[in-house]
Coordinates of C-alpha atoms in Angstrom, one line a residue:
M42 CA 6.6 1.4 21.1
K43 CA 9.1 1.4 18.2
K44 CA 11.9 4.0 18.9
F45 CA 12.1 6.8 16.5
W46 CA 15.5 8.1 18.0
K47 CA 19.1 6.6 18.1
W48 CA 22.0 7.9 20.0
K49 CA 25.7 7.6 18.9
N50 CA 28.8 8.5 21.1
Q51 CA 31.7 10.2 19.5
A52 CA 34.8 8.2 20.3
G53 CA 37.2 10.0 22.7
T54 CA 34.8 12.8 23.4
Q55 CA 31.8 13.6 25.6
E56 CA 29.9 14.8 22.6
R57 CA 26.9 12.6 21.4
T58 CA 24.7 12.6 18.4
L59 CA 21.0 12.1 18.4
F60 CA 19.3 10.8 15.2
L61 CA 15.7 11.6 14.8
N62 CA 14.5 9.8 11.7
G63 CA 11.1 9.0 10.3
T64 CA 7.8 9.7 12.1
I65 CA 7.9 11.3 15.6
A66 CA 6.2 8.5 17.7
E67 CA 4.3 6.4 15.3
E68 CA 2.2 5.5 18.2
S69 CA 1.0 8.5 20.3
W70 CA 2.9 8.6 23.7
Y71 CA 0.2 10.7 25.2
D72 CA -0.5 9.3 28.7
D73 CA 2.6 7.1 28.2
E74 CA 4.9 7.1 31.2
V75 CA 7.5 4.9 29.7
T76 CA 8.6 6.4 26.4
P77 CA 9.1 10.1 27.5
A78 CA 11.0 8.8 30.5
L79 CA 13.2 6.6 28.4
F80 CA 14.0 9.5 26.1
K81 CA 14.8 11.8 29.0
E82 CA 16.9 9.2 30.7
E83 CA 19.0 8.7 27.5
L84 CA 19.3 12.4 27.0
M85 CA 20.5 13.1 30.5
A86 CA 22.9 10.2 30.5
G87 CA 25.7 12.6 29.6
N88 CA 26.4 16.2 30.0
G89 CA 28.4 17.1 26.9
D90 CA 27.3 19.0 23.8
I91 CA 25.0 17.1 21.5
T92 CA 24.2 17.3 17.8
V93 CA 20.6 16.4 16.8
W94 CA 20.3 15.3 13.1
I95 CA 16.6 15.6 11.9
N96 CA 15.0 14.0 8.9
S97 CA 11.3 13.6 9.8
P98 CA 8.0 14.5 8.2
G99 CA 6.5 15.1 11.7
G100 CA 4.2 13.3 13.9
D101 CA 2.9 13.5 17.4
C102 CA 2.7 17.1 18.5
V103 CA 2.7 15.9 22.2
A104 CA 5.8 14.1 21.8
A105 CA 7.4 16.9 19.8
A106 CA 6.5 19.4 22.6
Q107 CA 8.0 17.3 25.2
I108 CA 11.2 16.6 23.3
Y109 CA 11.5 20.4 22.6
N110 CA 11.2 21.2 26.4
M111 CA 13.9 18.4 27.2
L112 CA 16.3 19.8 24.7
M113 CA 15.6 23.4 25.8
D114 CA 16.5 22.3 29.6
Y115 CA 19.6 20.3 28.6
P116 CA 22.6 21.9 30.2
G117 CA 24.9 21.6 27.2
N118 CA 24.8 23.1 23.7
V119 CA 22.4 21.5 21.3
T120 CA 23.3 21.8 17.5
V121 CA 20.4 20.8 15.3
K122 CA 21.3 19.7 11.8
I123 CA 18.4 19.3 9.2
D124 CA 19.8 16.8 6.6
G125 CA 16.5 16.2 4.8
I126 CA 13.2 17.5 6.0
A127 CA 12.0 19.0 9.3
A128 CA 8.2 19.3 8.8
S129 CA 5.3 19.7 11.0
A130 CA 6.1 18.4 14.7
A131 CA 9.7 17.9 13.6
S132 CA 10.1 21.6 12.9
V133 CA 9.1 22.4 16.4
I134 CA 11.8 20.1 17.8
A135 CA 14.3 21.9 15.5
M136 CA 13.6 25.2 17.3
A137 CA 15.1 23.9 20.4
G138 CA 18.8 24.0 18.9
T139 CA 21.2 26.4 20.5
K140 CA 22.2 26.5 16.7
V141 CA 20.2 25.2 13.8
L142 CA 21.9 24.3 10.5
I143 CA 20.1 23.1 7.3
S144 CA 21.2 21.2 4.4
P145 CA 21.5 23.1 1.1
V146 CA 18.8 20.6 -0.3
G147 CA 16.9 20.5 3.0
M148 CA 13.3 21.6 3.6
L149 CA 11.4 22.9 6.5
M150 CA 7.6 23.0 6.6
I151 CA 5.1 24.5 9.2
H152 CA 1.4 24.2 9.3
N153 CA -1.7 24.1 11.5
P154 CA -2.0 21.2 13.8
A155 CA -4.7 18.5 13.1
T156 CA -6.8 16.0 14.9
L157 CA -9.7 13.5 14.7
A158 CA -12.8 14.2 16.7
W159 CA -16.1 12.5 17.2
G160 CA -19.3 13.4 18.9
D161 CA -21.8 16.2 19.1
S162 CA -21.5 20.0 18.4
G163 CA -20.0 20.4 22.1
E164 CA -17.4 17.8 21.4
M165 CA -16.5 19.4 18.1
Q166 CA -16.2 22.8 19.9
K167 CA -13.8 21.4 22.5
A168 CA -11.7 20.0 19.6
I169 CA -11.6 23.3 17.9
E170 CA -10.5 25.1 21.1
M171 CA -7.8 22.4 21.8
L172 CA -6.4 22.9 18.3
G173 CA -6.3 26.6 18.9
S174 CA -4.4 26.1 22.0
V175 CA -1.9 23.7 20.6
K176 CA -1.3 26.2 17.7
D177 CA -0.6 28.9 20.2
S178 CA 2.0 26.7 21.9
I179 CA 3.6 25.9 18.6
I180 CA 3.9 29.6 17.7
N181 CA 5.6 30.1 21.0
A182 CA 8.5 27.9 19.8
Y183 CA 8.6 29.6 16.5
E184 CA 8.5 33.0 17.9
I185 CA 11.3 32.4 20.4
K186 CA 13.6 31.3 17.7
T187 CA 12.7 33.5 14.7
G188 CA 11.5 36.7 16.4
L189 CA 8.8 36.9 13.8
S190 CA 5.4 38.3 14.9
R191 CA 2.8 35.9 16.0
T192 CA 0.4 37.2 13.3
K193 CA 2.9 36.4 10.5
L194 CA 3.7 32.8 11.9
S195 CA 0.0 32.2 12.2
H196 CA -0.6 33.2 8.6
M197 CA 2.3 31.0 7.5
M198 CA 0.9 28.0 9.5
D199 CA -2.6 28.7 8.0
A200 CA -1.0 28.4 4.5
E201 CA 1.0 25.2 5.1
T202 CA 4.4 27.0 4.3
W203 CA 7.5 25.2 2.9
M204 CA 10.8 26.8 3.1
D205 CA 14.1 25.9 1.4
A206 CA 17.4 26.2 3.2
G207 CA 17.9 29.9 2.0
K208 CA 14.3 30.9 3.0
A209 CA 14.7 29.1 6.3
V210 CA 17.8 31.1 7.3
E211 CA 16.4 34.4 5.9
L212 CA 13.3 34.1 8.2
G213 CA 15.3 32.8 11.3
F214 CA 14.2 29.3 11.4
A215 CA 17.7 28.2 10.8
D216 CA 21.2 29.9 11.6
G217 CA 23.2 28.6 8.6
I218 CA 23.6 26.2 5.8
L219 CA 25.3 22.9 6.2
A220 CA 28.5 22.3 4.1
R221 CA 31.3 19.7 3.9
A222 CA 33.9 20.5 6.7
E223 CA 36.6 20.7 4.2
L224 CA 34.8 23.3 2.1
T225 CA 33.2 25.4 4.9
E226 CA 35.5 28.3 4.2
D227 CA 35.0 28.4 0.4
V228 CA 31.1 27.9 0.2
E229 CA 29.4 30.7 -1.2
P230 CA 26.3 32.0 0.6
I231 CA 22.9 31.0 -1.1
T232 CA 21.6 34.1 -2.8
M233 CA 18.3 32.5 -4.1
S234 CA 15.5 31.4 -1.6
M235 CA 12.1 29.9 -2.0
L236 CA 9.0 29.8 0.2
Y237 CA 5.7 28.5 -1.1
S238 CA 2.3 27.4 0.4
K239 CA -0.2 24.9 -0.3
A240 CA -3.1 27.3 -0.1
A241 CA -1.4 29.6 -2.6
V242 CA -0.6 26.9 -5.0
V243 CA -4.4 25.7 -4.9
N244 CA -5.8 29.2 -5.2
S245 CA -3.6 29.9 -8.1
L246 CA -4.7 26.8 -10.0
M247 CA -8.3 27.5 -9.2
D248 CA -7.8 31.1 -10.7
K249 CA -6.4 29.7 -13.8
I250 CA -9.1 27.0 -14.2
A251 CA -11.9 29.8 -13.6
A252 CA -10.2 32.2 -16.2
K253 CA -10.1 29.3 -18.9
C254 CA -13.7 28.3 -18.2
M255 CA -14.7 32.0 -18.6
T256 CA -13.0 32.3 -21.9
K257 CA -14.9 29.3 -23.2
Q258 CA -18.1 31.3 -22.6
K259 CA -17.7 32.8 -25.9
T260 CA -18.0 29.5 -27.7
E261 CA -20.4 27.7 -25.5
P262 CA -24.1 28.4 -24.8
A263 CA -24.4 30.6 -21.5
G264 CA -26.0 27.8 -19.5
R265 CA -23.5 25.2 -20.4
S266 CA -20.5 27.4 -19.8
V267 CA -21.6 28.1 -16.2
D268 CA -22.3 24.4 -15.5
S269 CA -18.8 23.7 -16.9
L270 CA -17.2 26.1 -14.6
Y271 CA -18.8 24.6 -11.5
E272 CA -18.0 21.1 -12.7
R273 CA -14.4 21.9 -13.0
L274 CA -14.1 23.6 -9.8
N275 CA -15.9 21.0 -7.9
L276 CA -13.7 18.3 -9.4
L277 CA -10.7 20.3 -8.3
K278 CA -12.0 20.5 -4.7
N279 CA -12.6 16.8 -4.6

């Protein structure tokens, strides 16, 4: 398997830096005895504090869960720094930080787990139940870090929620904003924050299209205006 992580030792110190870039486990490490063991061996090779830089769109939730657990069990302090994006499974790993910092231009995204399933209705039901269990486990990580209610977190995942740095700090997913070391004392706090969801964007767009179509009823024959509305909405869905 292609390694998605890289370690760097800080010269003259025990502190180490872990870089998680790209997809978390491009190949699933489910039932893989080698890759998780290798990651854990490298993690436990030292006992000093570590810094974890994350820039990842996500990936394998099994891999993310194991990495999260390994970082939570690590005896030293774990500082997570999100310098680009921590989305999906990568956002779960970020929650393991003793301290989580995010770049002023960084993003964090949470959503429901997904899978591929094949078979009869019984197999489909098993897949649904499995996804429900996976979602509950992911919510555990978010709840421990943020203190938000499970209901709120569940709704945020349903909507595929994106957060900028300010909103991530406001909601407790991050503890602070990254800044240049020499400017740390002079950096003003971010006063604006942004949160949006894929579901809200789609619903808003469909509402606008529906309103526009209804307006055209005044100039189009009744049957044609209704057909036009359904044609436009079906086109958007596809």
